[in-house]
Coordinates of C-alpha atoms in Angstrom, one line a residue:
M299 CA 40.9 -3.1 12.4
K300 CA 39.9 -1.2 15.6
N301 CA 36.3 -1.6 14.9
L302 CA 36.7 -5.1 14.1
F303 CA 38.0 -6.3 17.5
S304 CA 35.8 -3.7 19.3
N305 CA 33.4 -6.7 20.6
L306 CA 35.7 -9.6 20.3
K307 CA 33.6 -11.7 23.0
G308 CA 30.1 -11.0 21.3
D309 CA 31.0 -11.6 17.7
I310 CA 33.0 -15.0 18.6
L311 CA 30.3 -16.2 20.1
G312 CA 28.0 -14.7 17.6
G313 CA 29.8 -16.1 14.7
I314 CA 30.3 -20.0 16.2
T315 CA 26.4 -19.8 17.0
A316 CA 25.5 -18.6 13.5
G317 CA 28.0 -20.9 12.2
I318 CA 26.3 -23.9 13.8
V319 CA 23.0 -23.2 12.6
A320 CA 24.2 -22.4 8.7
L321 CA 25.6 -26.2 8.9
P322 CA 22.6 -28.4 8.0
L323 CA 20.9 -25.7 5.8
A324 CA 24.3 -25.7 3.9
L325 CA 24.1 -29.3 3.6
A326 CA 20.8 -29.4 2.9
F327 CA 21.0 -26.6 0.2
G328 CA 24.2 -28.1 -1.5
V329 CA 22.2 -31.7 -1.8
S330 CA 19.3 -30.0 -3.1
S331 CA 21.3 -27.9 -5.8
G332 CA 22.5 -31.2 -7.1
L333 CA 26.1 -30.6 -6.5
G334 CA 26.4 -32.5 -3.4
P335 CA 26.7 -31.7 0.2
S336 CA 30.2 -30.4 0.1
A337 CA 29.2 -27.7 -2.5
G338 CA 26.7 -26.1 0.2
L339 CA 29.1 -26.5 2.9
Y340 CA 32.2 -24.8 0.4
G341 CA 29.5 -21.9 -0.6
A342 CA 28.4 -21.3 3.0
I343 CA 32.2 -21.1 4.3
F344 CA 34.0 -18.7 1.6
I345 CA 30.8 -16.5 1.0
S346 CA 30.1 -16.2 4.9
F347 CA 33.9 -15.0 5.4
F348 CA 34.6 -12.5 2.2
A349 CA 30.7 -11.3 2.2
A350 CA 31.6 -9.9 6.0
L351 CA 35.0 -8.9 5.0
F352 CA 34.3 -6.6 2.3
G353 CA 30.5 -6.4 2.7
G354 CA 28.6 -2.9 3.9
T355 CA 26.2 -4.8 6.9
S356 CA 28.4 -5.4 10.0
T357 CA 26.3 -8.1 11.1
Q358 CA 24.9 -9.9 8.1
I359 CA 25.9 -13.7 8.0
S360 CA 25.6 -15.1 4.0
G361 CA 25.4 -18.6 2.5
P362 CA 23.4 -20.8 0.3
T363 CA 19.5 -19.4 0.4
A364 CA 16.7 -21.0 -0.9
P365 CA 16.0 -18.7 -3.5
M366 CA 19.4 -18.8 -4.9
T367 CA 19.7 -22.6 -4.4
A368 CA 16.5 -22.6 -6.2
V369 CA 17.8 -21.0 -9.2
S370 CA 20.8 -22.5 -9.1
M371 CA 19.3 -26.3 -9.1
V372 CA 17.7 -25.3 -12.6
V373 CA 21.2 -23.9 -14.0
I374 CA 22.7 -27.2 -12.7
A375 CA 20.0 -29.3 -13.9
G376 CA 20.3 -27.8 -17.5
L377 CA 24.3 -27.9 -17.7
V378 CA 24.7 -31.6 -16.4
A379 CA 21.8 -32.7 -19.2
A380 CA 23.7 -30.8 -21.7
N381 CA 26.5 -33.1 -20.9
D382 CA 25.4 -36.3 -21.4
G383 CA 24.4 -36.5 -17.1
D384 CA 27.9 -36.2 -16.4
V385 CA 28.5 -33.9 -13.0
S386 CA 32.1 -33.7 -13.7
K387 CA 32.0 -32.8 -17.3
A388 CA 29.5 -29.8 -16.7
L389 CA 31.6 -28.6 -13.3
P390 CA 33.4 -26.1 -15.0
I391 CA 30.8 -24.6 -16.9
I392 CA 28.3 -24.9 -13.9
L393 CA 30.9 -23.1 -11.7
T394 CA 31.8 -20.3 -14.8
V395 CA 28.2 -19.1 -14.4
F396 CA 28.3 -19.0 -10.8
L397 CA 31.9 -17.0 -11.0
L398 CA 29.8 -14.6 -13.8
A399 CA 27.1 -13.9 -11.1
G400 CA 29.7 -13.2 -8.5
L401 CA 31.7 -10.8 -11.0
L402 CA 28.0 -9.1 -11.8
Q403 CA 27.5 -8.5 -8.7
V404 CA 30.7 -6.5 -7.8
G405 CA 29.9 -4.8 -11.2
L406 CA 26.4 -3.4 -9.4
G407 CA 28.0 -2.4 -6.7
L408 CA 30.7 -0.3 -8.4
I409 CA 28.3 2.0 -10.5
G410 CA 26.2 1.9 -7.7
L411 CA 23.0 -0.1 -8.4
G412 CA 22.5 -0.7 -4.9
K413 CA 20.1 1.6 -4.0
Y414 CA 17.8 0.9 -6.9
I415 CA 16.9 -2.8 -5.7
R416 CA 13.9 -1.2 -3.7
Y417 CA 12.2 -0.6 -6.8
I418 CA 11.3 -4.3 -7.2
P419 CA 7.6 -4.2 -6.5
Y420 CA 6.1 -6.5 -4.0
P421 CA 3.8 -8.9 -5.5
V422 CA 6.9 -9.8 -8.0
V423 CA 8.9 -10.8 -4.5
S424 CA 5.8 -12.2 -2.9
G425 CA 5.3 -14.7 -5.9
F426 CA 8.8 -15.5 -6.6
M427 CA 9.4 -16.4 -2.8
T428 CA 5.8 -18.2 -2.7
A429 CA 7.2 -20.4 -6.1
I430 CA 10.5 -21.1 -3.9
G431 CA 8.6 -22.6 -1.4
V432 CA 6.3 -24.6 -3.6
I433 CA 9.6 -25.8 -5.6
I434 CA 11.6 -26.9 -2.6
L435 CA 8.5 -28.8 -1.1
V436 CA 7.5 -30.2 -4.0
T437 CA 11.2 -31.2 -5.3
Q438 CA 11.6 -33.1 -1.9
I439 CA 9.0 -35.3 -1.9
L440 CA 10.9 -37.6 -3.9
P441 CA 13.6 -38.1 -1.4
A442 CA 11.6 -37.5 1.4
V443 CA 9.9 -41.3 0.6
G444 CA 13.1 -42.5 -0.6
Y445 CA 12.5 -42.5 -4.3
Y446 CA 14.8 -42.0 -6.6
A447 CA 14.0 -42.4 -10.6
K448 CA 17.7 -43.9 -11.6
E449 CA 17.5 -46.6 -9.6
D450 CA 13.8 -47.6 -10.5
A451 CA 14.6 -50.1 -13.2
Q452 CA 11.6 -50.4 -14.4
F453 CA 11.1 -46.9 -15.0
V454 CA 14.9 -46.6 -16.6
E455 CA 14.1 -49.4 -19.1
Q456 CA 11.6 -47.2 -20.8
F457 CA 14.4 -44.9 -21.8
K458 CA 16.2 -47.3 -23.5
P459 CA 15.4 -46.7 -27.0
Q460 CA 15.7 -42.9 -26.4
A461 CA 19.3 -44.0 -25.1
E462 CA 20.6 -45.5 -28.1
E463 CA 18.7 -42.8 -30.3
I464 CA 21.2 -40.0 -28.3
I465 CA 24.2 -42.1 -28.1
L466 CA 23.9 -42.9 -32.0
E467 CA 23.2 -38.8 -32.8
N468 CA 26.6 -38.2 -30.2
I469 CA 28.7 -40.9 -32.6
L470 CA 27.5 -38.7 -35.9
K471 CA 28.0 -35.3 -33.8
E472 CA 31.9 -36.8 -33.3
E473 CA 32.3 -38.0 -37.1
A474 CA 31.3 -34.5 -38.3
G475 CA 33.6 -32.7 -35.9
E476 CA 36.3 -35.1 -37.5
G477 CA 35.0 -34.0 -41.1
I478 CA 34.0 -38.2 -41.5
L479 CA 31.3 -37.9 -44.0
V480 CA 29.1 -41.1 -42.9
L481 CA 27.1 -41.9 -46.5
E482 CA 31.3 -41.9 -47.6
N483 CA 32.5 -43.8 -44.5
F484 CA 29.6 -45.9 -43.7
K485 CA 31.4 -48.6 -42.1
E486 CA 33.2 -46.3 -39.8
T487 CA 29.9 -45.2 -38.5
V488 CA 29.3 -49.0 -37.8
D489 CA 32.2 -49.8 -35.8
R490 CA 31.9 -47.1 -33.5
A491 CA 28.0 -48.0 -33.0
G492 CA 29.4 -51.7 -32.8
K493 CA 31.3 -50.8 -29.7
I494 CA 28.4 -49.2 -27.6
T495 CA 27.4 -51.4 -24.4
Q496 CA 24.6 -52.1 -22.6
D497 CA 26.3 -50.4 -19.8
D498 CA 26.3 -47.2 -22.0
I499 CA 23.0 -47.6 -22.7
L500 CA 21.9 -47.8 -19.3
R501 CA 24.1 -45.2 -18.2
E502 CA 22.1 -42.5 -20.6
S503 CA 19.1 -44.3 -19.8
K504 CA 19.2 -43.2 -16.0
T505 CA 20.4 -40.1 -17.1
L506 CA 17.4 -39.7 -18.9
A507 CA 15.4 -40.9 -16.0
G508 CA 16.6 -38.8 -13.6
K509 CA 15.9 -35.6 -15.8
E510 CA 12.2 -36.9 -16.5
A511 CA 11.6 -36.9 -12.4
S512 CA 13.3 -33.7 -12.2
G513 CA 12.2 -30.5 -11.0
V514 CA 8.0 -29.8 -9.8
M515 CA 6.7 -31.1 -13.2
G516 CA 8.9 -34.2 -12.8
T517 CA 7.9 -35.0 -9.1
F518 CA 4.2 -35.2 -10.6
K519 CA 5.0 -37.3 -13.4
V520 CA 6.7 -39.9 -11.2
L521 CA 4.5 -39.0 -8.0
G522 CA 2.5 -42.2 -8.4
R523 CA 5.2 -44.6 -9.2
A524 CA 6.9 -43.3 -6.0
L525 CA 3.9 -43.8 -3.7
Q526 CA 4.0 -47.3 -4.6
N527 CA 7.5 -47.9 -4.4
I528 CA 7.7 -45.9 -1.0
N529 CA 10.7 -46.6 1.8
W530 CA 9.4 -46.6 4.8
L531 CA 12.5 -46.3 6.3
E532 CA 13.3 -43.1 4.9
L533 CA 10.0 -41.6 5.0
L534 CA 10.2 -42.1 9.1
L535 CA 13.7 -40.4 9.2
A536 CA 12.4 -37.4 6.8
L537 CA 9.1 -37.0 9.4
G538 CA 10.9 -37.3 12.6
T539 CA 13.4 -34.6 11.1
I540 CA 10.1 -32.4 10.4
V541 CA 8.3 -33.2 13.8
I542 CA 11.7 -32.4 15.8
I543 CA 12.4 -29.2 13.7
Y544 CA 8.8 -28.1 14.8
G545 CA 8.2 -29.7 18.3
F546 CA 11.6 -28.3 20.3
K547 CA 11.0 -24.7 18.8
K548 CA 8.1 -24.9 21.1
I549 CA 10.6 -26.4 24.2
T550 CA 13.1 -23.5 23.8
T551 CA 15.0 -21.2 20.7
A552 CA 17.8 -21.0 22.6
V553 CA 19.4 -24.2 20.4
P554 CA 18.6 -24.2 16.9
S555 CA 15.7 -27.1 16.3
T556 CA 17.3 -27.8 12.7
L557 CA 20.8 -28.8 14.2
V558 CA 18.9 -30.8 16.9
A559 CA 17.0 -32.7 14.4
L560 CA 20.0 -33.4 12.1
L561 CA 22.0 -34.7 15.7
V562 CA 19.1 -36.8 17.0
V563 CA 17.5 -38.4 14.0
T564 CA 21.3 -39.4 12.5
V565 CA 22.5 -41.1 15.3
V566 CA 19.1 -42.9 16.0
A567 CA 19.6 -44.0 12.1
I568 CA 23.3 -45.1 12.8
F569 CA 22.4 -47.3 15.9
F570 CA 18.9 -48.2 15.3
F571 CA 18.3 -48.5 11.0
P572 CA 21.7 -49.0 9.5
D573 CA 20.4 -50.0 6.4
Y574 CA 19.2 -46.2 5.9
R575 CA 20.8 -44.2 2.7
P576 CA 23.6 -41.7 3.6
I577 CA 24.4 -38.3 1.9
E578 CA 27.2 -37.9 -0.6
E579 CA 30.9 -38.3 0.8
I580 CA 32.1 -35.0 1.7
P581 CA 36.1 -34.5 0.6
G582 CA 38.6 -34.3 3.6
G583 CA 41.2 -31.8 3.9
F584 CA 41.2 -28.0 2.9
P585 CA 38.7 -27.2 -0.4
V586 CA 41.3 -26.6 -3.8
P587 CA 40.5 -24.5 -6.5
N588 CA 38.7 -26.1 -9.8
L589 CA 41.2 -24.8 -12.0
G590 CA 38.7 -26.3 -14.9
I591 CA 37.0 -22.8 -14.8
F592 CA 39.7 -21.2 -16.2
T593 CA 41.4 -24.0 -18.4
D594 CA 38.1 -25.1 -20.0
F595 CA 37.0 -21.5 -20.6
S596 CA 35.4 -20.2 -23.7
F597 CA 33.0 -17.5 -24.7
S598 CA 31.0 -19.4 -26.6
S599 CA 30.0 -22.0 -23.6
V600 CA 29.0 -19.0 -21.2
T601 CA 27.2 -16.8 -23.5
P602 CA 24.1 -18.6 -23.4
Y603 CA 23.8 -18.0 -19.6
I604 CA 24.9 -14.7 -19.1
F605 CA 21.5 -14.0 -18.5
T606 CA 21.0 -16.9 -16.5
A607 CA 24.3 -15.3 -14.1
L608 CA 22.4 -11.9 -14.2
T609 CA 19.4 -13.2 -12.8
L610 CA 21.4 -14.8 -9.6
A611 CA 23.4 -11.9 -9.4
L612 CA 19.8 -9.6 -9.1
L613 CA 18.1 -12.0 -6.8
G614 CA 21.3 -12.3 -4.5
A615 CA 21.3 -8.6 -4.3
I616 CA 17.4 -8.4 -3.3
D617 CA 18.2 -11.1 -0.6
S618 CA 21.0 -9.9 0.7
L619 CA 19.9 -5.6 1.1
L620 CA 16.3 -7.2 2.2
T621 CA 18.0 -8.9 5.0
S622 CA 20.4 -5.9 5.5
V623 CA 17.1 -3.8 6.0
V624 CA 16.3 -6.5 9.1
A625 CA 19.7 -6.1 10.4
D626 CA 19.6 -2.4 10.3
N627 CA 16.0 -2.3 12.3
M628 CA 17.4 -4.9 14.8
T629 CA 21.0 -3.0 15.5
K630 CA 19.9 0.4 14.8
T631 CA 22.3 0.7 12.2
K632 CA 22.6 2.0 8.3
H633 CA 24.3 -0.6 5.6
K634 CA 25.8 0.6 2.5
P635 CA 24.2 -1.1 -0.1
N636 CA 26.5 -1.0 -2.7
K637 CA 29.7 -2.0 -0.6
E638 CA 27.3 -4.7 0.2
L639 CA 27.0 -6.0 -3.5
I640 CA 30.5 -5.9 -3.7
G641 CA 31.1 -8.0 -0.6
Q642 CA 28.4 -10.6 -1.5
G643 CA 30.0 -10.7 -5.2
I644 CA 33.5 -11.1 -3.8
G645 CA 32.0 -14.1 -1.5
N646 CA 30.3 -15.5 -4.8
S647 CA 33.3 -15.3 -6.9
I648 CA 35.4 -17.0 -4.5
A649 CA 33.2 -19.6 -3.4
A650 CA 32.6 -20.7 -7.1
V651 CA 36.5 -21.2 -8.2
F652 CA 36.2 -23.4 -5.0
G653 CA 33.2 -25.3 -6.0
G654 CA 30.5 -23.7 -4.1
I655 CA 27.3 -23.0 -4.9
P656 CA 26.1 -19.0 -5.1
G657 CA 24.3 -17.8 -1.6
A658 CA 23.3 -14.2 -0.2
G659 CA 22.5 -12.6 2.7
A660 CA 20.6 -15.0 5.0
T661 CA 17.9 -13.2 7.3
I662 CA 17.7 -16.5 9.9
R663 CA 21.1 -16.5 10.4
T664 CA 21.9 -12.8 10.4
V665 CA 19.3 -12.6 13.2
V666 CA 20.8 -15.5 15.5
N667 CA 23.9 -13.5 15.1
I668 CA 22.7 -10.3 16.1
N669 CA 20.9 -12.2 19.0
S670 CA 24.1 -14.3 20.3
G671 CA 26.0 -10.9 20.4
G672 CA 27.4 -10.2 17.1
K673 CA 28.0 -6.6 16.3
T674 CA 30.7 -6.7 13.5
K675 CA 32.1 -7.7 10.5
L676 CA 34.2 -10.2 12.5
S677 CA 31.4 -12.7 13.3
G678 CA 30.6 -13.1 10.1
M679 CA 34.2 -13.8 9.3
V680 CA 33.8 -16.5 12.8
A681 CA 31.1 -18.1 11.0
G682 CA 32.8 -19.6 8.0
I683 CA 35.7 -20.3 9.8
M684 CA 33.5 -22.5 12.2
L685 CA 31.8 -24.1 9.3
L686 CA 35.7 -25.3 7.9
V687 CA 36.6 -26.6 10.9
I688 CA 33.7 -28.8 11.2
M689 CA 34.3 -29.5 7.5
L690 CA 38.1 -30.5 8.4
A691 CA 37.2 -32.1 11.8
L692 CA 33.7 -33.7 11.1
G693 CA 33.4 -34.1 7.3
P694 CA 33.7 -37.9 7.5
V695 CA 31.3 -38.1 10.7
A696 CA 29.3 -35.4 8.3
S697 CA 29.1 -37.9 5.2
K698 CA 27.2 -40.8 7.3
I699 CA 23.9 -38.2 7.9
P700 CA 20.7 -39.4 6.0
A701 CA 19.8 -38.0 2.8
A702 CA 16.0 -38.4 4.2
V703 CA 17.1 -36.0 7.1
L704 CA 18.1 -33.2 4.5
A705 CA 15.0 -33.6 2.6
G706 CA 13.1 -33.3 6.3
I707 CA 14.9 -30.1 6.7
L708 CA 14.5 -28.7 3.2
I709 CA 10.5 -29.5 3.3
T710 CA 10.5 -27.4 6.6
V711 CA 12.7 -24.8 4.6
G712 CA 10.1 -24.8 1.8
I713 CA 7.4 -24.0 3.9
G714 CA 8.7 -21.1 6.2
V715 CA 10.3 -19.4 3.2
M716 CA 6.6 -18.9 1.2
D717 CA 5.1 -15.2 1.6
Y718 CA 2.0 -15.9 3.7
K719 CA 1.5 -12.2 4.4
G720 CA 1.4 -11.4 0.6
L721 CA -1.3 -15.1 0.2
K722 CA -3.6 -13.9 3.0
A723 CA -3.8 -10.3 1.1
I724 CA -5.3 -12.0 -2.0
P725 CA -9.1 -11.8 -1.2
A726 CA -8.6 -7.9 0.5
L727 CA -7.0 -6.5 -2.3
P728 CA -8.8 -4.2 -4.5
R729 CA -10.0 -5.0 -8.2
D730 CA -8.7 -2.3 -10.0
A731 CA -8.1 -4.2 -13.4
K732 CA -10.5 -5.6 -16.4
I733 CA -9.7 -8.6 -18.0
G734 CA -12.8 -9.2 -20.2
P735 CA -16.0 -8.7 -18.3
F736 CA -14.3 -9.6 -15.0
K737 CA -12.7 -7.2 -12.2
V738 CA -9.4 -7.9 -10.9
S739 CA -6.4 -6.8 -8.5
S740 CA -3.7 -6.1 -10.8
E741 CA -1.4 -6.8 -7.9
V742 CA -3.0 -10.1 -7.7
I743 CA -2.3 -10.7 -11.2
I744 CA 1.2 -10.2 -11.0
M745 CA 1.8 -12.7 -7.9
L746 CA 0.4 -15.8 -9.4
V747 CA 1.9 -15.0 -13.1
V748 CA 4.9 -15.0 -11.2
L749 CA 4.2 -17.9 -8.9
F750 CA 2.9 -20.2 -11.5
L751 CA 5.3 -19.2 -14.3
S752 CA 8.1 -19.9 -11.8
T753 CA 6.8 -22.9 -10.1
F754 CA 5.7 -24.5 -13.4
W755 CA 8.2 -23.6 -16.2
N756 CA 11.2 -21.1 -15.9
L757 CA 12.5 -19.0 -12.3
V758 CA 14.3 -16.6 -14.6
Y759 CA 12.1 -15.8 -17.1
A760 CA 9.1 -15.6 -14.4
V761 CA 10.6 -12.4 -12.8
G762 CA 11.7 -10.6 -15.8
I763 CA 8.0 -11.0 -17.0
G764 CA 6.5 -10.2 -13.5
L765 CA 8.7 -7.0 -13.8
V766 CA 7.5 -6.1 -17.0
I767 CA 3.8 -6.2 -16.1
A768 CA 4.1 -4.2 -12.8
S769 CA 5.9 -1.7 -15.0
L770 CA 3.1 -1.7 -17.3
M771 CA 0.4 -1.5 -14.8
F772 CA 1.8 1.3 -13.0
M773 CA 2.6 3.8 -15.9
K774 CA -1.4 3.2 -16.7
K775 CA -2.0 3.9 -13.2
I776 CA 0.0 6.8 -13.1
G777 CA -1.0 8.1 -16.2
D778 CA -4.6 8.3 -15.4
L779 CA -4.3 9.7 -11.8
T780 CA -2.2 12.5 -13.5
A781 CA -4.6 13.1 -16.2
E782 CA -6.9 13.5 -13.3
R783 CA -4.8 15.9 -11.0
S784 CA -1.9 17.5 -13.4
D785 CA -0.8 19.4 -10.7
V786 CA 2.5 17.0 -9.9
K787 CA 5.1 20.2 -9.2
S788 CA 7.0 18.9 -5.9
L789 CA 6.4 21.3 -3.0
K790 CA 8.9 22.2 -0.3
E791 CA 8.6 20.7 3.1
E792 CA 7.4 23.8 4.7
A793 CA 4.1 25.3 6.4
W794 CA 1.2 25.3 4.0
D795 CA -1.2 28.5 4.4
D796 CA -3.4 26.8 6.6
E797 CA -0.6 25.7 9.0
K798 CA 0.8 29.3 9.8
E799 CA -1.5 30.3 12.7
F800 CA -0.9 26.7 14.3
P801 CA -0.4 27.1 18.1
T802 CA 3.1 27.8 19.0
N803 CA 2.8 26.1 22.4
L804 CA 1.8 23.0 20.7
K805 CA 4.5 22.8 18.4
E806 CA 7.1 20.4 20.2
E807 CA 3.7 18.0 20.9
V808 CA 2.6 17.8 17.6
F809 CA 4.5 16.8 14.1
I810 CA 3.2 17.9 10.8
K811 CA 4.2 15.9 7.4
H812 CA 3.3 16.3 3.9
I813 CA 3.1 12.9 1.5
K814 CA 3.4 14.2 -1.7
G815 CA 2.6 11.7 -4.7
P816 CA 2.0 8.2 -4.9
L817 CA 3.2 5.8 -2.4
F818 CA 4.5 2.7 -4.2
F819 CA 7.1 0.3 -4.5
G820 CA 9.7 2.9 -5.5
S821 CA 8.8 5.5 -2.7
T822 CA 8.6 3.2 0.0
S823 CA 12.2 3.4 1.1
D824 CA 12.1 7.3 1.6
F825 CA 8.5 7.0 3.4
Q826 CA 10.1 4.6 6.0
A827 CA 12.5 7.0 7.1
L828 CA 9.5 9.3 8.1
T829 CA 9.6 7.7 11.5
K830 CA 13.0 8.9 12.3
Q831 CA 12.0 12.4 11.4
I832 CA 9.7 12.7 14.1
P833 CA 10.8 14.1 17.4
D834 CA 10.9 11.9 20.2
T835 CA 9.0 15.1 22.2
A836 CA 5.7 14.6 19.5
K837 CA 3.0 13.0 21.1
T838 CA 1.0 13.7 18.0
V839 CA 1.4 13.0 14.4
I840 CA -0.5 14.8 11.3
L841 CA -0.2 13.3 8.2
R842 CA -1.3 15.6 5.6
L843 CA -2.2 13.1 2.5
G844 CA -4.4 15.2 0.1
R845 CA -1.9 15.0 -2.2
M846 CA -1.3 11.5 -1.7
Q847 CA -3.4 10.0 -5.1
Y848 CA -2.4 6.1 -5.1
M849 CA -0.9 3.4 -2.6
D850 CA -0.1 -0.2 -4.0
Q851 CA 0.2 -3.1 -1.8
S852 CA 4.5 -2.1 -1.1
G853 CA 3.1 1.4 0.1
L854 CA 0.2 -0.2 2.4
Y855 CA 2.6 -2.2 4.3
A856 CA 5.2 0.4 5.0
M857 CA 2.0 2.4 6.2
E858 CA 1.5 -0.4 8.6
D859 CA 4.9 -0.5 9.5
M860 CA 5.1 2.8 10.3
L861 CA 2.0 3.0 12.7
Q862 CA 2.8 -0.3 14.3
E863 CA 6.4 1.9 15.5
L864 CA 4.3 4.9 16.5
K865 CA 1.4 3.0 18.1
S866 CA 4.0 1.4 20.4
K867 CA 5.4 4.8 21.2
D868 CA 1.9 5.7 22.3
V869 CA 2.1 8.7 19.6
N870 CA -1.4 9.7 18.0
V871 CA -1.7 9.8 14.4
L872 CA -4.2 12.1 12.5
F873 CA -5.0 11.7 8.9
V874 CA -6.1 15.1 7.1
G875 CA -7.5 14.9 3.4
L876 CA -7.3 11.0 2.7
L877 CA -8.3 10.6 -0.8
K878 CA -10.6 7.6 -1.9
Q879 CA -8.2 4.8 -3.1
P880 CA -5.8 4.8 -0.2
R881 CA -8.4 4.4 2.2
Y882 CA -9.8 1.8 0.3
M883 CA -6.8 0.0 0.9
M884 CA -6.1 0.7 4.6
E885 CA -9.7 -0.4 5.1
R886 CA -9.1 -3.8 3.2
I887 CA -6.4 -4.7 6.0
D888 CA -7.8 -2.9 8.6
I889 CA -5.3 -0.4 9.4
I890 CA -8.6 1.9 9.3
P891 CA -9.6 1.6 11.8
D892 CA -7.5 -0.7 14.0
F893 CA -4.4 2.0 14.1
I894 CA -6.3 5.0 12.7
P895 CA -10.0 4.9 14.2
N896 CA -13.1 6.8 11.8
E897 CA -12.4 10.1 14.4
H898 CA -8.7 10.9 13.5
I899 CA -9.8 11.2 9.8
F900 CA -10.4 14.6 8.9
K901 CA -11.4 16.1 5.9
D902 CA -9.7 19.5 6.0
F903 CA -6.8 20.9 8.5
K904 CA -9.2 23.2 10.0
K905 CA -11.0 20.8 12.0
C906 CA -8.0 18.9 12.3
L907 CA -6.8 21.6 14.3
T908 CA -10.0 21.8 16.4
W909 CA -9.5 18.6 17.4
V910 CA -5.8 19.2 18.6
K911 CA -6.6 22.1 20.2
E912 CA -9.1 20.0 22.2
N913 CA -7.1 16.9 22.6
V914 CA -3.6 17.8 22.8
K915 CA -2.0 19.5 26.3
D916 CA 1.3 21.9 26.4
T917 CA 3.6 20.0 28.5
T918 CA 6.2 22.4 28.3
N919 CA 5.2 24.5 31.0

């Protein structure tokens, strides 16, 4: 408790600021998920508070995020459709899946799997994140232009025959469940069918229309109709939101531009355009538990979604631990990955019980918290309390926010979440695989497969397929390299024979490090720790790379980050024994010669030693 209150003023300011930043995003993610703005707020409140209290990253701010919302959206849409389009009927099973995801996260932390999350290869993460951006961007086009398929009477009319068929099928299923034989009790079936009203058919037709227009493919199917029926007021509000978000950042970053856009456009809409479409009403009062999770629970209803819950758990783990690394770099601390997973799992579990959507560590909100003075877990707890106070005090006011404003906010989120670094690297990556007569980059294949499958098919399966492809390709590469070079015995970190005559007066000035084995997504974490091993007295670093046979994209960026940090400290880096494949990778993104000029690359240690003697001065005398 002493550490919790050691930075009281900074933590309160950081938490309040992060809570304010989280507000518009929580509302937007809630609406995007399909459960409404209150679900986003509940998720942000409970995950932020409990993930901070029980987690392993002192400055982390958690809540609904773009990746978690995108997967949740798929889960919610599928379960709502399976329950005749009735959200209230589907809600207990939806929240049960979210609760299960949280409990699985706790389990992952308890069995110590947090440290293994780094083995997710970069191309899989890159393709997935870009797909998330595309999905959010595309699915917000319809609300941004004010088109809602359920309200398009002409479009809904097309589904009436199918709606009648589904209603009749449901009657037959009910009778089968009751033990009624249709052929023997045909009159009973006719009587029940006769009670079907036009309102029943219309309701089912609207459900089918909404389902047809959902997701990326659904958006493209109805895009032509949407563009013919643009609500210009809604489009104006969405565009105004986007312009303010990007424009205000150029004026100042002291105040969150997303919050400014939310307030300004909402006020303008209320006073000048009273015919706008508001978001769903946010319930007043303290959130209450949804007991239907427990009273309506059955293993048979949850079993088909165990894999989906596991995917949510793993995605939340990756999302959170990546943010933890960012927080570590900013605060010069070290997070506890397994404890962080337990905290995130507890937060997601409690949020599910109260009707909130799942979330994870949020990078932007965490950065805002740190920059505003947050240093301990108290800051994340304050952020959650701040959102609760806003909801209790301003719930009726928040319910007047235009739906188009949240669509505009989500469009900027979709644009921002894409992995542009990975996309820009596509032309530069080496073509190390063959498809028929064509040579292609294996990492580009993985990235694009995950991107397209996630966008147009299924987020959950896309990641699994990407991991399988990445694993198979990696095993083939390592197998090929091992066949070429069979000496794979590990070496102790001690001076090699040709280093024993290194001048003793320069040992304080020069740091020698041996890189042994491939630098790939599974070893980047250890490599990143290299910078911390370099003593402050060292002004020259020699990397002996003769045993580093292979480098993938994750390793490439890890090398780039290390060299950038060393360059900022005016430390010279020399390469010795650089092999063909790693050199090719580094040349493609200009690490060579931008960070390492050709004159700093030596074929053997003897030539490197000659350069050191001529250029490194002994400052100990």
